[in-house]
Short mmCIF file of C-alpha atoms and ligand atoms in Angstrom, two decimals:
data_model
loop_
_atom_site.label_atom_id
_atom_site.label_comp_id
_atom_site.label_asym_id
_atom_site.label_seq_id
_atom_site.Cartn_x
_atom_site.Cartn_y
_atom_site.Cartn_z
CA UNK A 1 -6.40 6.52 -9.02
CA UNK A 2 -3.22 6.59 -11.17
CA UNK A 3 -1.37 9.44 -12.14
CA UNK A 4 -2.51 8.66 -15.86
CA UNK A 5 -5.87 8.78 -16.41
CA UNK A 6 -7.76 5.88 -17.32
CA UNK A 7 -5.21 3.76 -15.99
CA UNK A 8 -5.70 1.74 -12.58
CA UNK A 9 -3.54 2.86 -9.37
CA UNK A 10 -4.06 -0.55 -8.25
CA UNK A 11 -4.11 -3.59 -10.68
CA UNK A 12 -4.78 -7.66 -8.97
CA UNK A 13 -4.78 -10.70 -10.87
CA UNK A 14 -5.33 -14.49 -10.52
CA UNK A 15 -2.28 -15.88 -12.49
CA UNK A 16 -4.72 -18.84 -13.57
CA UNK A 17 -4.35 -21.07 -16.68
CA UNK A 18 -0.56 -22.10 -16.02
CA UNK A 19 -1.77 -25.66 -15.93
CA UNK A 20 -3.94 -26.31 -18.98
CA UNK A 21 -1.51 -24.40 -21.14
CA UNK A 22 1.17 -26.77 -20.18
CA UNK A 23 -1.14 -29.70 -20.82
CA UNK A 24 -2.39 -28.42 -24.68
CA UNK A 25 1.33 -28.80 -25.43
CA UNK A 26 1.72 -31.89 -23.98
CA UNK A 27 3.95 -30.95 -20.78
CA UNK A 28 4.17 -31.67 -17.38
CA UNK A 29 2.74 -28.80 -15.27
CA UNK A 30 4.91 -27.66 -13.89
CA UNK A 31 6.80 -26.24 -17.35
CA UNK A 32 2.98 -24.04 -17.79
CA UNK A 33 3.69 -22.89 -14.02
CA UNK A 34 7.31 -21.61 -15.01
CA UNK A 35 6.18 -20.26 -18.18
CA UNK A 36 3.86 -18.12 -16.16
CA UNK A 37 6.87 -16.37 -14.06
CA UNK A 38 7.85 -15.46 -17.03
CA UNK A 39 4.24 -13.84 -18.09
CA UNK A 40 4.62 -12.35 -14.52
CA UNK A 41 7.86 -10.56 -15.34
CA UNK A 42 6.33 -9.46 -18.84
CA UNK A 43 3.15 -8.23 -17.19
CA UNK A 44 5.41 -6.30 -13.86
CA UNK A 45 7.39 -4.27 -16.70
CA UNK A 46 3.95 -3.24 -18.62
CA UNK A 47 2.81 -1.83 -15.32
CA UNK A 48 5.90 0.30 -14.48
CA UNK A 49 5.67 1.55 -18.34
CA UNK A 50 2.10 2.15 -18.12
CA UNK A 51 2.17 3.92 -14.10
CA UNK A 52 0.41 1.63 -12.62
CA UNK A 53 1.35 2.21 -8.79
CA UNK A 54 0.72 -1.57 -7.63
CA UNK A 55 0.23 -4.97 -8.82
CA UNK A 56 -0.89 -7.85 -6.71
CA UNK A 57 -0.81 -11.16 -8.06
CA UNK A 58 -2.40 -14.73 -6.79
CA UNK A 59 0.80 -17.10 -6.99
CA UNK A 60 -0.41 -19.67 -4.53
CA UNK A 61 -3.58 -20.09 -2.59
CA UNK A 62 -4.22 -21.63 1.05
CA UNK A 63 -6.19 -24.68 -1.18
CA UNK A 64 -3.34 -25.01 -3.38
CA UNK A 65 -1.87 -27.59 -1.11
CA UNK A 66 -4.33 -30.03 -1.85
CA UNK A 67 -2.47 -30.59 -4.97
CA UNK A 68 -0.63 -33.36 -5.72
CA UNK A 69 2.64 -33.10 -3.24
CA UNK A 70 4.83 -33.30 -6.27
CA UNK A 71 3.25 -29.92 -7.59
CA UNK A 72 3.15 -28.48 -4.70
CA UNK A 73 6.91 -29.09 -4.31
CA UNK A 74 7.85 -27.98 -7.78
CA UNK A 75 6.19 -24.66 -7.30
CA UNK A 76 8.06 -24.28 -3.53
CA UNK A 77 11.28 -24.65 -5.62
CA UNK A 78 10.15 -22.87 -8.71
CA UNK A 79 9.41 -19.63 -6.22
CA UNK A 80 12.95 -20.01 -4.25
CA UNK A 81 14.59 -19.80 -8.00
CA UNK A 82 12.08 -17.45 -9.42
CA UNK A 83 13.31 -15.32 -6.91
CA UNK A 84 17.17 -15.93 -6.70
CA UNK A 85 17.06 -15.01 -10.22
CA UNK A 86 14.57 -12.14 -10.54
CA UNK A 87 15.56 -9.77 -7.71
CA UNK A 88 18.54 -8.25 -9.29
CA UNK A 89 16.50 -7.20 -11.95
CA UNK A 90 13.34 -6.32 -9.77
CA UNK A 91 15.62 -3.73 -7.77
CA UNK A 92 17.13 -2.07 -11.02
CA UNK A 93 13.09 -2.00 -11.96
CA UNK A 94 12.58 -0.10 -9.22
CA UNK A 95 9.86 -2.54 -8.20
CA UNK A 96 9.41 -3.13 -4.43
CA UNK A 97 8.12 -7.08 -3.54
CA UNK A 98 5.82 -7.67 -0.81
CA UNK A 99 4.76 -11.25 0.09
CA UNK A 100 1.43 -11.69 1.49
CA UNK A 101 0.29 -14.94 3.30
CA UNK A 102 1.01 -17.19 5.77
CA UNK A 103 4.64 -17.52 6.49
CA UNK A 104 4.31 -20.37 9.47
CA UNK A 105 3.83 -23.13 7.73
CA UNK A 106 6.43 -22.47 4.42
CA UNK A 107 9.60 -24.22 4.77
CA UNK A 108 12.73 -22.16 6.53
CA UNK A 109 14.28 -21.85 3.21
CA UNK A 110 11.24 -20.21 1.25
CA UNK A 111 10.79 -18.12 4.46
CA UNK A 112 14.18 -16.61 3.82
CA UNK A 113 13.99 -16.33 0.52
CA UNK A 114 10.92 -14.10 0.80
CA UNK A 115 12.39 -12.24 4.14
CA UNK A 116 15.65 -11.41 1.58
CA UNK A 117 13.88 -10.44 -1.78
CA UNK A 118 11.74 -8.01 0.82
CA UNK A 119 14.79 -6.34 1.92
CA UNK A 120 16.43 -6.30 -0.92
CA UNK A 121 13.36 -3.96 -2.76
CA UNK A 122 12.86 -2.35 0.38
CA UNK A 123 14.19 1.40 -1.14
CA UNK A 124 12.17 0.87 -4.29
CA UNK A 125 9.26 2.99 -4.97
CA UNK A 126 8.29 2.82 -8.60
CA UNK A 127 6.08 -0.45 -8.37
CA UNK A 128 4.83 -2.25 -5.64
CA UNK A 129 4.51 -5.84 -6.40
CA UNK A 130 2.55 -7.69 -3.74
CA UNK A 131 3.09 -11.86 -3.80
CA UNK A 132 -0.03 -13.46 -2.33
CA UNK A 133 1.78 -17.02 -1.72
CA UNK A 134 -0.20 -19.21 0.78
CA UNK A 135 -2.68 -16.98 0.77
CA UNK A 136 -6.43 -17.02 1.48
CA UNK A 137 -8.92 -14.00 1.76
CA UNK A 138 -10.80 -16.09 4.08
CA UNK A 139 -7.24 -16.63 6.42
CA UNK A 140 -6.14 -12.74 6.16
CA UNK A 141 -9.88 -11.64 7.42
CA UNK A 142 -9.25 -14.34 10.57
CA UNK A 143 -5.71 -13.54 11.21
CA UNK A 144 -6.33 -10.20 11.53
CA UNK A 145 -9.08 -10.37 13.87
CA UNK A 146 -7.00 -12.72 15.76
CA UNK A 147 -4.23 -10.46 16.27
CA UNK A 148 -6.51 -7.76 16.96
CA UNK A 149 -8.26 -9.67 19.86
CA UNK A 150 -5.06 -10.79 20.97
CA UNK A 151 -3.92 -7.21 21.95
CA UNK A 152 -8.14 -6.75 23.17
CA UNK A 153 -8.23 -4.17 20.37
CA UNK A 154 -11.84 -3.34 19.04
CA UNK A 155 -12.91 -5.09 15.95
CA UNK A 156 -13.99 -2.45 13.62
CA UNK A 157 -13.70 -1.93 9.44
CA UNK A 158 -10.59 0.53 9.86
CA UNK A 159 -8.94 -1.72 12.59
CA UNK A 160 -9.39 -4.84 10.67
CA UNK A 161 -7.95 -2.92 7.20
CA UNK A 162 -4.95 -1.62 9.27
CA UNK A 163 -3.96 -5.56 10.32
CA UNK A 164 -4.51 -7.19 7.17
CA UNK A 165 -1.93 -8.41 4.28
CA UNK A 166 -2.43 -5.41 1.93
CA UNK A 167 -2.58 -2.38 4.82
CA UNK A 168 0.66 -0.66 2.99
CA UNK A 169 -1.61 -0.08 -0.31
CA UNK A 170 -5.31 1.00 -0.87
CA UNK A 171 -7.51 -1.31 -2.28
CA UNK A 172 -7.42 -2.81 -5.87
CA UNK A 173 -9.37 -0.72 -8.78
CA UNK A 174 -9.43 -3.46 -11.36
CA UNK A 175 -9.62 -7.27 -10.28
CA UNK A 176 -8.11 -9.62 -13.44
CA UNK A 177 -8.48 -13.35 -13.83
CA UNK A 178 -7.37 -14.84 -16.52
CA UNK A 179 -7.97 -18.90 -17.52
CA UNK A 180 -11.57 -18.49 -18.23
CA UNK A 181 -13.28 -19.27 -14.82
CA UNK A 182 -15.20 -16.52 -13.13
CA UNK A 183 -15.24 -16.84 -9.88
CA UNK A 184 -12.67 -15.45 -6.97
CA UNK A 185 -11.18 -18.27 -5.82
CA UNK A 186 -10.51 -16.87 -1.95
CA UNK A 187 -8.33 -13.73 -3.51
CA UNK A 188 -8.87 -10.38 -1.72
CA UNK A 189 -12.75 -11.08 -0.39
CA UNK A 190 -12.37 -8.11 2.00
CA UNK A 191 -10.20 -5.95 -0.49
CA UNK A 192 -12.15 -6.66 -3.00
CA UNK A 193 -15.45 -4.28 -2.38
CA UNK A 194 -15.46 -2.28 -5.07
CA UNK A 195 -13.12 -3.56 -7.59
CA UNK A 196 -13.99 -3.84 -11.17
CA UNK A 197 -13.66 -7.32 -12.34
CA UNK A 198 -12.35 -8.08 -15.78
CA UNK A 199 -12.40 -11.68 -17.17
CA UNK A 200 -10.05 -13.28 -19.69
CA UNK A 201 -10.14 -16.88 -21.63
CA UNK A 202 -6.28 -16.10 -22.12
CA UNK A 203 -4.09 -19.02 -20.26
CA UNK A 204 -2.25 -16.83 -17.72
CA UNK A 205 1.25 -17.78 -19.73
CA UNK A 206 -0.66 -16.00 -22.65
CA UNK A 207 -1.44 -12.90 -21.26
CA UNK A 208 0.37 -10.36 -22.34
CA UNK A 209 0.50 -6.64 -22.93
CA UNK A 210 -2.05 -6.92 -25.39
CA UNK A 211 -4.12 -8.52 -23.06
CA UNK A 212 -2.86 -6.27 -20.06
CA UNK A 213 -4.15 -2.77 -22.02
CA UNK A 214 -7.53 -4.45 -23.74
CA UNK A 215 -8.14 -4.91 -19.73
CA UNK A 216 -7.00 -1.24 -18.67
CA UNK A 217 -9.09 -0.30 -21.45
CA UNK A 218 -12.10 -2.25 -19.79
CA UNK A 219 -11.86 -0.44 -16.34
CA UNK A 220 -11.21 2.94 -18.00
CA UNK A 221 -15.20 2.50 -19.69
CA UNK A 222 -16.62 1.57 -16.46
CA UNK A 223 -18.63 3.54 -14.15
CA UNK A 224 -17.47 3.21 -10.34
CA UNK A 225 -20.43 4.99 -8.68
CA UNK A 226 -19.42 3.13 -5.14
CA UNK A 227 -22.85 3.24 -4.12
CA UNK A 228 -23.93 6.61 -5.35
CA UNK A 229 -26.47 7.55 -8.49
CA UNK A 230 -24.93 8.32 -11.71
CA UNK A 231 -26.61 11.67 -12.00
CA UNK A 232 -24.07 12.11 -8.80
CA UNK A 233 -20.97 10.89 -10.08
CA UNK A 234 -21.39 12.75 -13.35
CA UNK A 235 -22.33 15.99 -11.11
CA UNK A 236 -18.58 15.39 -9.45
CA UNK A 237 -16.57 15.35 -12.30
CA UNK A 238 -14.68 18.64 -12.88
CA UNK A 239 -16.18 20.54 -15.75
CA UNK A 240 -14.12 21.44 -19.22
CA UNK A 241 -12.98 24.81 -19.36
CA UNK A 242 -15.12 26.83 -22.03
CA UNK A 243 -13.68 27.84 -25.07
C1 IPE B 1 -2.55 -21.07 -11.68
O1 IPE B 1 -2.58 -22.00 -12.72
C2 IPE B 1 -1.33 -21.17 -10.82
C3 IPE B 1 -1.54 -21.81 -9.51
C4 IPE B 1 -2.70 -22.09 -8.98
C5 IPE B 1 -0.36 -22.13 -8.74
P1 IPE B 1 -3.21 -23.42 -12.52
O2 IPE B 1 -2.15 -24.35 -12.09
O3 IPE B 1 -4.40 -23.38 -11.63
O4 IPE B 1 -3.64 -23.74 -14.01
P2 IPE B 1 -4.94 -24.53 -14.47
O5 IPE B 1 -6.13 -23.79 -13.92
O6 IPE B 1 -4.85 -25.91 -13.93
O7 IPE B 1 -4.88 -24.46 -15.95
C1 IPE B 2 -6.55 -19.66 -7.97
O1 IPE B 2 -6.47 -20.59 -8.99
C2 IPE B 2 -5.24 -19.59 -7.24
C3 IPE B 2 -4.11 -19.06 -7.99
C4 IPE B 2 -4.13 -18.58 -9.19
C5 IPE B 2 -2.86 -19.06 -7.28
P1 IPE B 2 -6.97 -22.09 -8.80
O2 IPE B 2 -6.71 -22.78 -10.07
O3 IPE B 2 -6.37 -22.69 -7.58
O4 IPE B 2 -8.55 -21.89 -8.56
P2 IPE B 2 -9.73 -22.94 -8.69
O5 IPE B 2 -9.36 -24.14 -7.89
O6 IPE B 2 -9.88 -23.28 -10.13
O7 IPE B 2 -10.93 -22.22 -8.17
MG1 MG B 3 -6.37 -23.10 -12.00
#
């Protein structure tokens, strides 16, 4: 849990809707998909006002590159400058970046560019800001098992944990996706337990802190009972001082 109450220690979001908001204006897609770096940005510096200890954001999934190659290339670029341009700011922040994903089969230059805005935020501690870019829950669950049977480790729930993408954080307390569609799309499937979900029909470039606290808001009237009764979860909660 966060330091202030109510709000989530761990926040993770499917940046989805960059497209179709684009389109209603009559662009090309790729204009919704910079718009939303910019949503991104507004949404990072909501988090570090608000405490939130992490965000982890869905950028680009391990489907996404059965786009057309012309997307798919604009939003290669559109990360390399995103970041070029960001990271100054991002350190001052005090937000730390993490990319999460396969790094193989990215081109040398968006390798670097994630390698360099890594070390660059390395010191920072206020935010951690995890980029799942060629990502897929369904790849981090085999990768790590792969490594893991590589070294003839056992396979257990802790070992697997330790080897996947988001081992440096715990889990995520509230799951967001925005564009209207409910389902997960291949984000966090292990990670992912016991999140609460939260759905918005906000276009991802639309989302903003408005939308961000209406959703903290959400997760702050939920029960989490992680399997328990709620007779026992209201039984743990520390009592109110008399008087
Ligand atoms: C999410 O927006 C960003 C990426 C998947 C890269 P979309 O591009 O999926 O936007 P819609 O869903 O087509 O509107
Ligand atoms: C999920 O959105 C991936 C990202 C936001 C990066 P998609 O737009 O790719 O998901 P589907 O295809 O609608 O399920
Ligand atoms: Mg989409």
């Amino acid at each position: 849990m966060s330091k202030n109450p109510g709000v989530p220690h761990h926040i993770a979001i499917v940046m989805d809707g960059n497209g179709r908001w684009a389109t209603r204006r009559f662009l090309p897609r790729l204009a919704g998909h910079k718009q939303g770096v910019d949503s991104l940005r507004r949404c990072a510096r909501a988090c570090v006002d608000r405490g939130v200890g992490v965000l982890t954001v869905f950028a680009f999934s391990s489907e996404n590159w059965n786009r057309p190659a012309d997307e798919v290339s604009g939003l290669m670029e559109l990360l390399a400058k995103a970041l070029a341009r960001e990271v100054p700011q991002l350190k001052k922040d005090g937000v730390r970046l993490h990319f999460v994903g396969e790094r193989a089969t990215l081109s040398s230059k968006v390798r670097e560019g994630l390698a360099q805005a890594e070390a660059a935020t390395a010191e920072n501690t206020r935010l951690v800001l995890n980029v799942c870019f060629n990502y897929g829950g369904r790849w981090d669950i085999a990768q790590a098992a792969a490594v893991l049977a590589s070294r003839g480790e056992p396979i257990t729930e802790a070992s697997l944990n330790a080897t996947m993408g988001l081992a440096h954080v715990a889990d995520p307390d509230l799951v967001i996706r925005t564009g209207g569609e409910m389902r997960i799309s291949n984000f966090l499937l292990w990670q992912a337990a016991y999140s609460e979900f939260y759905f918005s029909d906000r276009l991802w470039p639309d989302f903003d802190e408005s939308a961000l606290d209406e959703a903290i808001a959400a997760f702050a009237s939920r029960e989490r009972r992680f399997g328990k009764t709620s007779e026992q979860i209201l039984a743990a909660q520390p009592q109110p001082m008399p008087g």
